[in-house]
Structures are given as structure tokens and as C-alpha cells.
C-alpha positions as a Python dict, from the first residue, in 0.01 Angstrom:
ca = {
    (1, 'X'): (0, 0, 0),
    (2, 'X'): (-254, 239, 113),
    (3, 'X'): (-155, 545, 342),
    (4, 'X'): (-48, 350, 645),
    (5, 'X'): (-321, 315, 902),
    (6, 'X'): (-58, 383, 1156),
    (7, 'X'): (-94, 764, 1062),
    (8, 'X'): (-445, 773, 957),
    (9, 'X'): (-786, 896, 1161),
    (10, 'X'): (-790, 649, 1478),
    (11, 'X'): (-1124, 561, 1631),
    (12, 'X'): (-1044, 656, 2011),
    (13, 'X'): (-1320, 410, 2102),
    (14, 'X'): (-1159, 125, 1978),
    (15, 'X'): (-835, 216, 2122),
    (16, 'X'): (-998, 238, 2424),
    (17, 'X'): (-1162, -68, 2457),
    (18, 'X'): (-825, -228, 2325),
    (19, 'X'): (-671, -54, 2604),
    (20, 'X'): (-918, -207, 2863),
    (21, 'X'): (-916, -533, 2723),
    (22, 'X'): (-546, -549, 2696),
    (23, 'X'): (-513, -435, 3089),
    (24, 'X'): (-738, -661, 3231),
    (25, 'X'): (-611, -949, 3038),
    (26, 'X'): (-239, -879, 3184),
    (27, 'X'): (-415, -847, 3513),
    (28, 'X'): (-525, -1188, 3534),
    (29, 'X'): (-156, -1321, 3408),
    (30, 'X'): (25, -1143, 3682),
    (31, 'X'): (-250, -1254, 3916),
    (32, 'X'): (-169, -1612, 3833),
    (33, 'X'): (193, -1536, 3846),
    (34, 'X'): (168, -1381, 4164),
    (35, 'X'): (-39, -1581, 4385),
    (36, 'X'): (185, -1882, 4228),
    (37, 'X'): (518, -1717, 4329),
    (38, 'X'): (366, -1638, 4677),
    (39, 'X'): (244, -1990, 4718),
    (40, 'X'): (607, -2108, 4622),
    (41, 'X'): (769, -1926, 4866),
    (42, 'X'): (503, -1982, 5156),
    (43, 'X'): (307, -2312, 5122),
    (44, 'X'): (385, -2523, 4850),
    (45, 'X'): (712, -2665, 4968),
    (46, 'X'): (513, -2780, 5308),
    (47, 'X'): (221, -2876, 5069),
    (48, 'X'): (384, -3105, 4754),
    (49, 'X'): (776, -3109, 4876),
    (50, 'X'): (726, -3234, 5280),
    (51, 'X'): (966, -3473, 5274),
    (52, 'X'): (1298, -3307, 5229),
    (53, 'X'): (1496, -3050, 5378),
    (54, 'X'): (1342, -2663, 5389),
    (55, 'X'): (1617, -2527, 5136),
    (56, 'X'): (1507, -2843, 4932),
    (57, 'X'): (1144, -2790, 4943),
    (58, 'X'): (1201, -2409, 4822),
    (59, 'X'): (1431, -2521, 4568),
    (60, 'X'): (1141, -2758, 4435),
    (61, 'X'): (904, -2513, 4477),
    (62, 'X'): (1073, -2284, 4247),
    (63, 'X'): (1160, -2546, 4007),
    (64, 'X'): (805, -2606, 3947),
    (65, 'X'): (763, -2208, 3884),
    (66, 'X'): (1058, -2247, 3613),
    (67, 'X'): (869, -2531, 3438),
    (68, 'X'): (572, -2263, 3329),
    (69, 'X'): (850, -2073, 3143),
    (70, 'X'): (975, -2361, 2972),
    (71, 'X'): (653, -2399, 2777),
    (72, 'X'): (623, -2050, 2745),
    (73, 'X'): (789, -2002, 2387),
    (74, 'X'): (652, -2366, 2331),
    (75, 'X'): (328, -2160, 2337),
    (76, 'X'): (450, -1855, 2222),
    (77, 'X'): (551, -2044, 1871),
    (78, 'X'): (218, -2225, 1844),
    (79, 'X'): (-5, -1886, 1949),
    (80, 'X'): (163, -1633, 1755),
    (81, 'X'): (163, -1843, 1438),
    (82, 'X'): (-214, -1782, 1451),
    (83, 'X'): (-186, -1430, 1615),
    (84, 'X'): (14, -1320, 1285),
    (85, 'X'): (-239, -1547, 1046),
    (86, 'X'): (-593, -1506, 1194),
    (87, 'X'): (-558, -1162, 1430),
    (88, 'X'): (-463, -1063, 1763),
    (89, 'X'): (-775, -1113, 1930),
    (90, 'X'): (-823, -1468, 1831),
    (91, 'X'): (-505, -1542, 2013),
    (92, 'X'): (-596, -1331, 2325),
    (93, 'X'): (-944, -1508, 2392),
    (94, 'X'): (-767, -1815, 2371),
    (95, 'X'): (-492, -1797, 2603),
    (96, 'X'): (-691, -1616, 2872),
    (97, 'X'): (-890, -1906, 2876),
    (98, 'X'): (-608, -2125, 2901),
    (99, 'X'): (-453, -1917, 3176),
    (100, 'X'): (-759, -1892, 3381),
    (101, 'X'): (-858, -2259, 3371),
    (102, 'X'): (-504, -2359, 3494),
    (103, 'X'): (-502, -2166, 3772),
    (104, 'X'): (-855, -2282, 3870),
    (105, 'X'): (-711, -2621, 3876),
    (106, 'X'): (-456, -2553, 4101),
    (107, 'X'): (-664, -2482, 4369),
    (108, 'X'): (-845, -2830, 4353),
    (109, 'X'): (-541, -3019, 4345),
    (110, 'X'): (-445, -3290, 4622),
    (111, 'X'): (-162, -3274, 4818),
    (112, 'X'): (128, -3472, 4884),
    (113, 'X'): (-46, -3621, 5162),
    (114, 'X'): (-341, -3724, 5011),
    (115, 'X'): (-215, -3864, 4670),
    (116, 'X'): (187, -3900, 4728),
    (117, 'X'): (403, -3805, 4410),
    (118, 'X'): (121, -3756, 4171),
    (119, 'X'): (69, -3427, 4368),
    (120, 'X'): (372, -3238, 4256),
    (121, 'X'): (331, -3433, 3903),
    (122, 'X'): (-11, -3249, 3842),
    (123, 'X'): (112, -2916, 4007),
    (124, 'X'): (359, -2933, 3713),
    (125, 'X'): (123, -3006, 3456),
    (126, 'X'): (-106, -2745, 3577),
    (127, 'X'): (184, -2470, 3577),
    (128, 'X'): (304, -2618, 3220),
    (129, 'X'): (-19, -2529, 3113),
    (130, 'X'): (-21, -2188, 3253),
    (131, 'X'): (312, -2122, 3104),
    (132, 'X'): (177, -2251, 2740),
    (133, 'X'): (-140, -1966, 2758),
    (134, 'X'): (50, -1714, 2914),
    (135, 'X'): (342, -1717, 2620),
    (136, 'X'): (159, -1557, 2371),
    (137, 'X'): (-49, -1335, 2601),
    (138, 'X'): (168, -991, 2683),
    (139, 'X'): (319, -993, 2372),
    (140, 'X'): (-62, -1019, 2198),
    (141, 'X'): (-148, -756, 2421),
    (142, 'X'): (152, -530, 2328),
    (143, 'X'): (131, -585, 1967),
    (144, 'X'): (-247, -487, 1971),
    (145, 'X'): (-219, -180, 2148),
    (146, 'X'): (83, -54, 1987),
    (147, 'X'): (-121, -126, 1640),
    (148, 'X'): (-386, 70, 1771),
    (149, 'X'): (-234, 351, 1909),
    (150, 'X'): (-211, 706, 1716),
    (151, 'X'): (134, 821, 1653),
    (152, 'X'): (290, 999, 1955),
    (153, 'X'): (46, 798, 2186),
    (154, 'X'): (192, 436, 2150),
    (155, 'X'): (419, 462, 2487),
    (156, 'X'): (181, 548, 2713),
    (157, 'X'): (-99, 290, 2569),
    (158, 'X'): (96, 36, 2517),
    (159, 'X'): (261, 63, 2878),
    (160, 'X'): (-103, 15, 2993),
    (161, 'X'): (-33, -373, 2968),
    (162, 'X'): (207, -333, 3249),
    (163, 'X'): (-45, -129, 3453),
    (164, 'X'): (-260, -428, 3416),
    (165, 'X'): (47, -641, 3505),
    (166, 'X'): (105, -426, 3834),
    (167, 'X'): (-304, -442, 3920),
    (168, 'X'): (-278, -807, 3898),
    (169, 'X'): (38, -799, 4147),
    (170, 'X'): (-171, -585, 4356),
    (171, 'X'): (-467, -818, 4341),
    (172, 'X'): (-262, -1123, 4438),
    (173, 'X'): (-78, -955, 4763),
    (174, 'X'): (-453, -861, 4876),
    (175, 'X'): (-582, -1197, 4856),
    (176, 'X'): (-269, -1313, 5045),
    (177, 'X'): (-275, -1053, 5282),
    (178, 'X'): (-665, -1145, 5349),
    (179, 'X'): (-586, -1546, 5381),
    (180, 'X'): (-274, -1460, 5581),
    (181, 'X'): (-538, -1333, 5876),
    (182, 'X'): (-664, -1685, 5893),
    (183, 'X'): (-528, -1947, 6137),
    (184, 'X'): (-213, -2101, 6011),
    (185, 'X'): (-372, -2430, 6013),
    (186, 'X'): (-659, -2325, 5792),
    (187, 'X'): (-446, -2123, 5556),
    (188, 'X'): (-248, -2471, 5505),
    (189, 'X'): (-555, -2685, 5471),
    (190, 'X'): (-807, -2478, 5258),
    (191, 'X'): (-715, -2117, 5271),
    (192, 'X'): (-461, -2142, 5026),
    (193, 'X'): (-718, -2290, 4763),
    (194, 'X'): (-946, -2000, 4792),
    (195, 'X'): (-637, -1811, 4647),
    (196, 'X'): (-626, -1986, 4336),
    (197, 'X'): (-1006, -2083, 4277),
    (198, 'X'): (-1054, -1652, 4301),
    (199, 'X'): (-890, -1651, 4000),
    (200, 'X'): (-1217, -1740, 3802),
    (201, 'X'): (-1338, -1395, 3900),
    (202, 'X'): (-1090, -1212, 3699),
    (203, 'X'): (-1096, -1496, 3426),
    (204, 'X'): (-1475, -1373, 3387),
    (205, 'X'): (-1447, -1044, 3359),
    (206, 'X'): (-1124, -1058, 3102),
    (207, 'X'): (-1339, -1280, 2872),
    (208, 'X'): (-1639, -1064, 2871),
    (209, 'X'): (-1380, -768, 2770),
    (210, 'X'): (-1164, -980, 2514),
    (211, 'X'): (-1445, -1123, 2329),
    (212, 'X'): (-1601, -764, 2238),
    (213, 'X'): (-1247, -643, 2109),
    (214, 'X'): (-1181, -529, 1790),
    (215, 'X'): (-894, -669, 1573),
    (216, 'X'): (-594, -383, 1532),
    (217, 'X'): (-645, -164, 1228),
    (218, 'X'): (-282, -213, 1098),
    (219, 'X'): (-360, -596, 1112),
    (220, 'X'): (-668, -545, 928),
    (221, 'X'): (-470, -334, 652),
    (222, 'X'): (-227, -571, 626),
    (223, 'X'): (-459, -858, 615),
    (224, 'X'): (-647, -677, 284),
    (225, 'X'): (-321, -637, 145),
    (226, 'X'): (-177, -998, 171),
    (227, 'X'): (-172, -1190, -167),
    (228, 'X'): (-141, -1492, -8),
    (229, 'X'): (-134, -1677, 371),
    (230, 'X'): (127, -1536, 579),
    (231, 'X'): (375, -1770, 711),
    (232, 'X'): (492, -1583, 1013),
    (233, 'X'): (756, -1819, 1188),
    (234, 'X'): (913, -1904, 856),
    (235, 'X'): (929, -1545, 803),
    (236, 'X'): (1068, -1422, 1128),
    (237, 'X'): (1364, -1729, 1146),
    (238, 'X'): (1443, -1602, 776),
    (239, 'X'): (1421, -1233, 808),
    (240, 'X'): (1383, -1151, 1154),
    (241, 'X'): (1685, -1369, 1374),
    (242, 'X'): (1903, -1051, 1431),
    (243, 'X'): (1584, -873, 1600),
    (244, 'X'): (1491, -1153, 1777),
    (245, 'X'): (1831, -1190, 1933),
    (246, 'X'): (1814, -827, 2044),
    (247, 'X'): (1481, -871, 2201),
    (248, 'X'): (1618, -1136, 2405),
    (249, 'X'): (1904, -999, 2521),
    (250, 'X'): (1717, -671, 2565),
    (251, 'X'): (1503, -862, 2797),
    (252, 'X'): (1749, -1113, 2980),
    (253, 'X'): (1853, -892, 3241),
    (254, 'X'): (1503, -726, 3295),
    (255, 'X'): (1328, -1053, 3332),
    (256, 'X'): (1609, -1161, 3557),
    (257, 'X'): (1575, -882, 3820),
    (258, 'X'): (1178, -834, 3760),
    (259, 'X'): (1164, -1228, 3877),
    (260, 'X'): (1387, -1208, 4128),
    (261, 'X'): (1254, -923, 4312),
    (262, 'X'): (896, -1025, 4286),
    (263, 'X'): (948, -1409, 4394),
    (264, 'X'): (1303, -1470, 4541),
    (265, 'X'): (1341, -1180, 4758),
    (266, 'X'): (1030, -1318, 4919),
    (267, 'X'): (1184, -1643, 5021),
    (268, 'X'): (1500, -1441, 5102),
    (269, 'X'): (1329, -1219, 5342),
    (270, 'X'): (1184, -1464, 5531),
    (271, 'X'): (1441, -1726, 5552),
    (272, 'X'): (1779, -1537, 5565),
    (273, 'X'): (1645, -1188, 5741),
    (274, 'X'): (1382, -1330, 5925),
    (275, 'X'): (1119, -1107, 5803),
    (276, 'X'): (762, -1161, 5906),
    (277, 'X'): (580, -1343, 5660),
    (278, 'X'): (256, -1135, 5672),
    (279, 'X'): (468, -826, 5614),
    (280, 'X'): (561, -992, 5260),
    (281, 'X'): (198, -929, 5075),
    (282, 'X'): (215, -576, 5236),
    (283, 'X'): (521, -479, 5063),
    (284, 'X'): (436, -629, 4711),
    (285, 'X'): (89, -476, 4700),
    (286, 'X'): (266, -100, 4767),
    (287, 'X'): (543, -191, 4500),
    (288, 'X'): (327, -304, 4262),
    (289, 'X'): (96, 12, 4259),
    (290, 'X'): (398, 254, 4309),
    (291, 'X'): (519, 8, 3951),
    (292, 'X'): (218, 75, 3775),
    (293, 'X'): (226, 444, 3793),
    (294, 'X'): (556, 421, 3671),
    (295, 'X'): (495, 173, 3372),
    (296, 'X'): (285, 461, 3243),
    (297, 'X'): (511, 743, 3332),
    (298, 'X'): (817, 606, 3155),
    (299, 'X'): (588, 536, 2865),
    (300, 'X'): (461, 839, 2834),
    (301, 'X'): (830, 975, 2860),
    (302, 'X'): (935, 746, 2561),
    (303, 'X'): (669, 934, 2367),
    (304, 'X'): (870, 1235, 2419),
    (305, 'X'): (1243, 1169, 2381),
    (306, 'X'): (1229, 791, 2228),
    (307, 'X'): (1231, 448, 2373),
    (308, 'X'): (1602, 343, 2360),
    (309, 'X'): (1699, 698, 2553),
    (310, 'X'): (1451, 605, 2859),
    (311, 'X'): (1531, 179, 2837),
    (312, 'X'): (1933, 256, 2847),
    (313, 'X'): (1887, 524, 3147),
    (314, 'X'): (1676, 275, 3324),
    (315, 'X'): (1893, -20, 3267),
    (316, 'X'): (2206, 179, 3313),
    (317, 'X'): (2080, 220, 3679),
    (318, 'X'): (1970, -128, 3760),
    (319, 'X'): (2322, -267, 3655),
    (320, 'X'): (2427, -70, 3993),
    (321, 'X'): (2098, -153, 4171),
    (322, 'X'): (2166, -522, 4323),
    (323, 'X'): (2443, -468, 4565),
    (324, 'X'): (2277, -178, 4785),
    (325, 'X'): (1950, -341, 4744),
    (326, 'X'): (2092, -649, 4935),
    (327, 'X'): (2280, -436, 5168),
    (328, 'X'): (1941, -235, 5246),
    (329, 'X'): (1768, -575, 5308),
    (330, 'X'): (1995, -757, 5506),
    (331, 'X'): (1939, -485, 5758),
    (332, 'X'): (1629, -603, 5822),
    (333, 'X'): (1479, -257, 5861),
    (334, 'X'): (1065, -258, 5732),
    (335, 'X'): (1158, 91, 5608),
    (336, 'X'): (1452, -2, 5403),
    (337, 'X'): (1285, -325, 5271),
    (338, 'X'): (989, -123, 5145),
    (339, 'X'): (1231, 121, 4981),
    (340, 'X'): (1435, -190, 4772),
    (341, 'X'): (1130, -359, 4646),
    (342, 'X'): (952, -32, 4540),
    (343, 'X'): (1251, 83, 4381),
    (344, 'X'): (1266, -265, 4190),
    (345, 'X'): (900, -235, 4098),
    (346, 'X'): (896, 94, 3967),
    (347, 'X'): (1212, 30, 3742),
    (348, 'X'): (1262, -312, 3647),
    (349, 'X'): (935, -510, 3714),
    (350, 'X'): (710, -217, 3539),
    (351, 'X'): (867, 47, 3451),
    (352, 'X'): (1144, -73, 3174),
    (353, 'X'): (894, -311, 3054),
    (354, 'X'): (620, -56, 3019),
    (355, 'X'): (852, 88, 2762),
    (356, 'X'): (943, -250, 2612),
    (357, 'X'): (587, -305, 2548),
    (358, 'X'): (590, -46, 2219),
    (359, 'X'): (968, -62, 2176),
    (360, 'X'): (978, -448, 2088),
    (361, 'X'): (646, -439, 1852),
    (362, 'X'): (831, -132, 1691),
    (363, 'X'): (1159, -302, 1631),
    (364, 'X'): (963, -557, 1406),
    (365, 'X'): (812, -530, 1032),
    (366, 'X'): (467, -628, 976),
    (367, 'X'): (512, -982, 809),
    (368, 'X'): (608, -1130, 1168),
    (369, 'X'): (558, -843, 1421),
    (370, 'X'): (353, -1083, 1665),
    (371, 'X'): (604, -1389, 1635),
    (372, 'X'): (901, -1197, 1617),
    (373, 'X'): (799, -1029, 2012),
    (374, 'X'): (687, -1345, 2133),
    (375, 'X'): (976, -1526, 2030),
    (376, 'X'): (1222, -1255, 2166),
    (377, 'X'): (1046, -1232, 2494),
    (378, 'X'): (970, -1558, 2571),
    (379, 'X'): (1277, -1709, 2528),
    (380, 'X'): (1460, -1469, 2711),
    (381, 'X'): (1200, -1503, 2981),
    (382, 'X'): (1329, -1880, 3047),
    (383, 'X'): (1709, -1786, 3036),
    (384, 'X'): (1622, -1486, 3261),
    (385, 'X'): (1301, -1457, 3488),
    (386, 'X'): (1191, -1836, 3448),
    (387, 'X'): (1539, -1980, 3615),
    (388, 'X'): (1636, -1686, 3802),
    (389, 'X'): (1451, -1763, 4157),
    (390, 'X'): (1598, -2095, 4130),
    (391, 'X'): (1948, -1959, 4010),
    (392, 'X'): (1933, -1742, 4300),
    (393, 'X'): (1833, -2023, 4551),
    (394, 'X'): (2093, -2250, 4466),
    (395, 'X'): (2332, -1974, 4495),
    (396, 'X'): (2227, -1880, 4807),
    (397, 'X'): (2277, -2242, 4953),
    (398, 'X'): (2606, -2311, 4776),
    (399, 'X'): (2780, -1970, 4920),
    (400, 'X'): (2631, -2001, 5271),
    (401, 'X'): (2357, -1750, 5244),
    (402, 'X'): (2570, -1456, 5118),
    (403, 'X'): (2408, -1222, 4872),
    (404, 'X'): (2725, -1140, 4690),
    (405, 'X'): (2696, -1408, 4419),
    (406, 'X'): (2305, -1311, 4341),
    (407, 'X'): (2375, -927, 4337),
    (408, 'X'): (2659, -1016, 4060),
    (409, 'X'): (2404, -1244, 3873),
    (410, 'X'): (2158, -960, 3891),
    (411, 'X'): (2395, -706, 3787),
    (412, 'X'): (2593, -896, 3486),
    (413, 'X'): (2264, -990, 3290),
    (414, 'X'): (2151, -625, 3356),
    (415, 'X'): (2474, -546, 3173),
    (416, 'X'): (2359, -751, 2878),
    (417, 'X'): (2047, -563, 2859),
    (418, 'X'): (2187, -235, 2853),
    (419, 'X'): (2443, -299, 2596),
    (420, 'X'): (2180, -492, 2390),
    (421, 'X'): (1943, -163, 2413),
    (422, 'X'): (2235, 63, 2299),
    (423, 'X'): (2296, -178, 1996),
    (424, 'X'): (1927, -139, 1887),
    (425, 'X'): (1793, 146, 1660),
    (426, 'X'): (1539, 411, 1773),
    (427, 'X'): (1194, 312, 1669),
    (428, 'X'): (975, 629, 1791),
    (429, 'X'): (647, 667, 1562),
    (430, 'X'): (793, 425, 1316),
    (431, 'X'): (523, 323, 1043),
    (432, 'X'): (384, 2, 1147),
    (433, 'X'): (265, -98, 837),
    (434, 'X'): (647, -120, 684),
    (435, 'X'): (682, -501, 620),
    (436, 'X'): (1072, -456, 693),
    (437, 'X'): (1235, -435, 1056),
    (438, 'X'): (1357, -146, 1205),
    (439, 'X'): (1756, -87, 1079),
    (440, 'X'): (1941, 151, 1209),
    (441, 'X'): (2148, 134, 857),
    (442, 'X'): (1838, 247, 679),
    (443, 'X'): (1592, 486, 701),
    (444, 'X'): (1281, 411, 872),
    (445, 'X'): (946, 563, 740),
    (446, 'X'): (801, 758, 1033),
    (447, 'X'): (451, 870, 1065),
    (448, 'X'): (389, 1220, 1206),
    (449, 'X'): (315, 1231, 1592),
    (450, 'X'): (33, 1451, 1518),
    (451, 'X'): (-213, 1212, 1381),
    (452, 'X'): (-531, 1238, 1582),
    (453, 'X'): (-877, 1112, 1608),
}
């Protein structure tokens, strides 16, 4: 093979274009996620599940949220196959269109009062399409940016995916703040629809950027060296199962805590702590802004001291985070609530995931990198984040509004992620054209961090 592209001169104009395209695409994904999650906590139980108790309605709303995650690995398997065969750009354009279109469709759905049971069924269809499209979005963006960056800068560049996620969360919170300024009757009748219809603005902007995107130089080099068409799913199942499992467990607790903080805690604060619903989007807005800075900061730090050290430190702290967090939330003090959510965003929602954006692609070899990252992240998203709000709502109902079982659930899943991280090799500045997975038992080819444009 030629001199690795990952160690060659890097075209910084293409890197900047890839960074912005990845950032804005993830902005759309998280915008879709936040407006849906907030709607699940605030309005969907009344609009689509009105003939059940408030607790059952909330559980049903979170169930439709979880459905999207069931389709994420299916979409991930489908799109990652083409991502490793046709390129990262093709997938990122296609998934963007699917996510944006599904979100737009939710904004024009009839409610239960209008069409009965057909309403929640249509909601589930739209949510499923969202999940199918989102299944390869973050993994594709992370892979593209990691492969495009110069050695020594991969952590900070790939972390921009989560800066985009923070921007999407902030935009979603701002839109909900604006809609909640309407009269309650107007918000329930047509205001919530404007939230979903507004996604067309982000979708169009992201589509324009994605269409001008260049393929990653690492993928182009690998493509030129191929003797036959790749079979990434077959390859990853034959050779990459160990690292797929590593990624699943590394992401399990992180995904669980992230979605618990971003989705379930909103309903907990409203129904149990009796927090003013209008305060929730404000808290999410501030938390996401802090999380965006944290993602880049931790990504930068991982370029200096290594991925495993930074992820181990954050997950270790998060094992102990849930109990003090709920103790502070139950006080009902706005400052305490703000502090908990901000810390949650800095560490779980954005910070550690920002490092994962470079760590996970570096774990896999070039033969099936996209497929490996996608399979690991999306299957962990089902058993972690996708069901987390539903599990937490169920535990809350089963134990008389006690937060203790929820804190145990969050802590135990994060302990799994901490242990899995300690069992994963360091990948800092690894040669990304190496077809083999990272393995602590063999010496990894490392590209000098001094490679610059």
C-alpha cells in the first residue's frame, strides 16, 4: 500500500468543508431528536394517547420515542454497507433527506381526536423512518471527519459532530421556548406543529452543504487499492465482532445517561418535582451550549493525552453522578436543577461522546470501519438510550415516584461502559489505512502527529 493518506499532507479546505457539513448534519439529527423528545414529555400524551391515565400516556409517548431506536440499527446496517462500498458522502446525503422529511411529516399528522387510532400509528411510522435515517448519521459523520483530519487533530475535529449535536439541542430548545409563549390552547392546536415544520430550514441548509462535500481521503486511497468490491457486513461479522462488542458496552451507559438526562428528566421535573414546564427548554438550552464547548474541549484533550484516559475519567465520574443528581433535582431549586442538567450535558450528553467520535472509528480497521462503528453505536442505542426514558418512567411508576431505582440503573450501565473502556486499547494517531482492528496485543502502526497541511 502507498504511504498512508492519514499521514500525508492534508487539504485543510476540504477538512473545513467536511467539518462544517458534519456539524450541520448532526445539528439536524439532534434538532429532530430534541423537539420529538420534548414533545413526548409535554404534548404527545394528550394529542395521541388521550384516553389513558397521565402516567400511561407518558409511557406510551416514550414508547414511540423508543421505536425510532429499534429502527436505527436496521438503518445502520443498510446504510453502512453502502458507506463502506460507495463512500461516506452518499450515505450522509441520503440519511439527511430521510430524517428531515420524516420530521416534517410529523408536523402535519392528524391527532387522535381527528382520526382515532390511526394517529398514533402514523406517528410510529414517522418515528421509525426518523430512526432508519439516523442509524448511520453520526457514525458516518464521525468516520468521515476522523479520516479527513491530520494526525494529532482527529479528536478535536471529530468532536465537532457533538458540537453540532449541541447546536441542534439548543435550536430545539429555542423553538420550544418560543412556542410555549403562545396561549396553551394555541400551542396544543397548531403551535406544536410549527416546531416540526421548522425542521425544513435546517434540512435545506444541511442538504446544500452535504452535496458539496468531498469524500474522505482515506476512503479514496482504500478504494484505489481494492482488487474486488468490499463486503463490509460480512467482514465485520467475521473479523470485527470483538470490537463491535467493545463499542456496544462502551456506549451503553453513556447512551443511557444521555437520553435519561435529555428526555426523561424533563418529565420527572414536571410530574414529580412540579417544575414550571416553561423552565425545561431554558435548562436544555443552557446545558446544550455548555455541552458543545465541553465536547470540543474533551476532544482536544484526547489529542494530547489519549482517548482511553479521557473516556475513563469521564465515565468513572458518571458512575457516581446519578444519586447526587437526583438529590439536587428533588429540592426543586432552579439553580440546583440547572447545575445538574449542565453537568449532565458537559459529561454524558456531549463531552464523552465527543471523544467517542474519534475513538470508535480508530478502533476499527479500514475494511469495515463505517459498518463497525455503526453496528456498535446503534445496537447500544437500543439497549441504552432508546429504552432509557421508557425504563425510567416504568421504574418511577413501579416504585412510587422513587428516584433510587433510576439512579441505580444509570450507575450500573455506566459502570459497564467504564469497564469496557479500560479493556479497549488506546488508538491515538493510529494509521487509519491499516485494514486490521486496533488490538493491544499487537503493535499498531502510528502516524506521526506532526503531519500538517
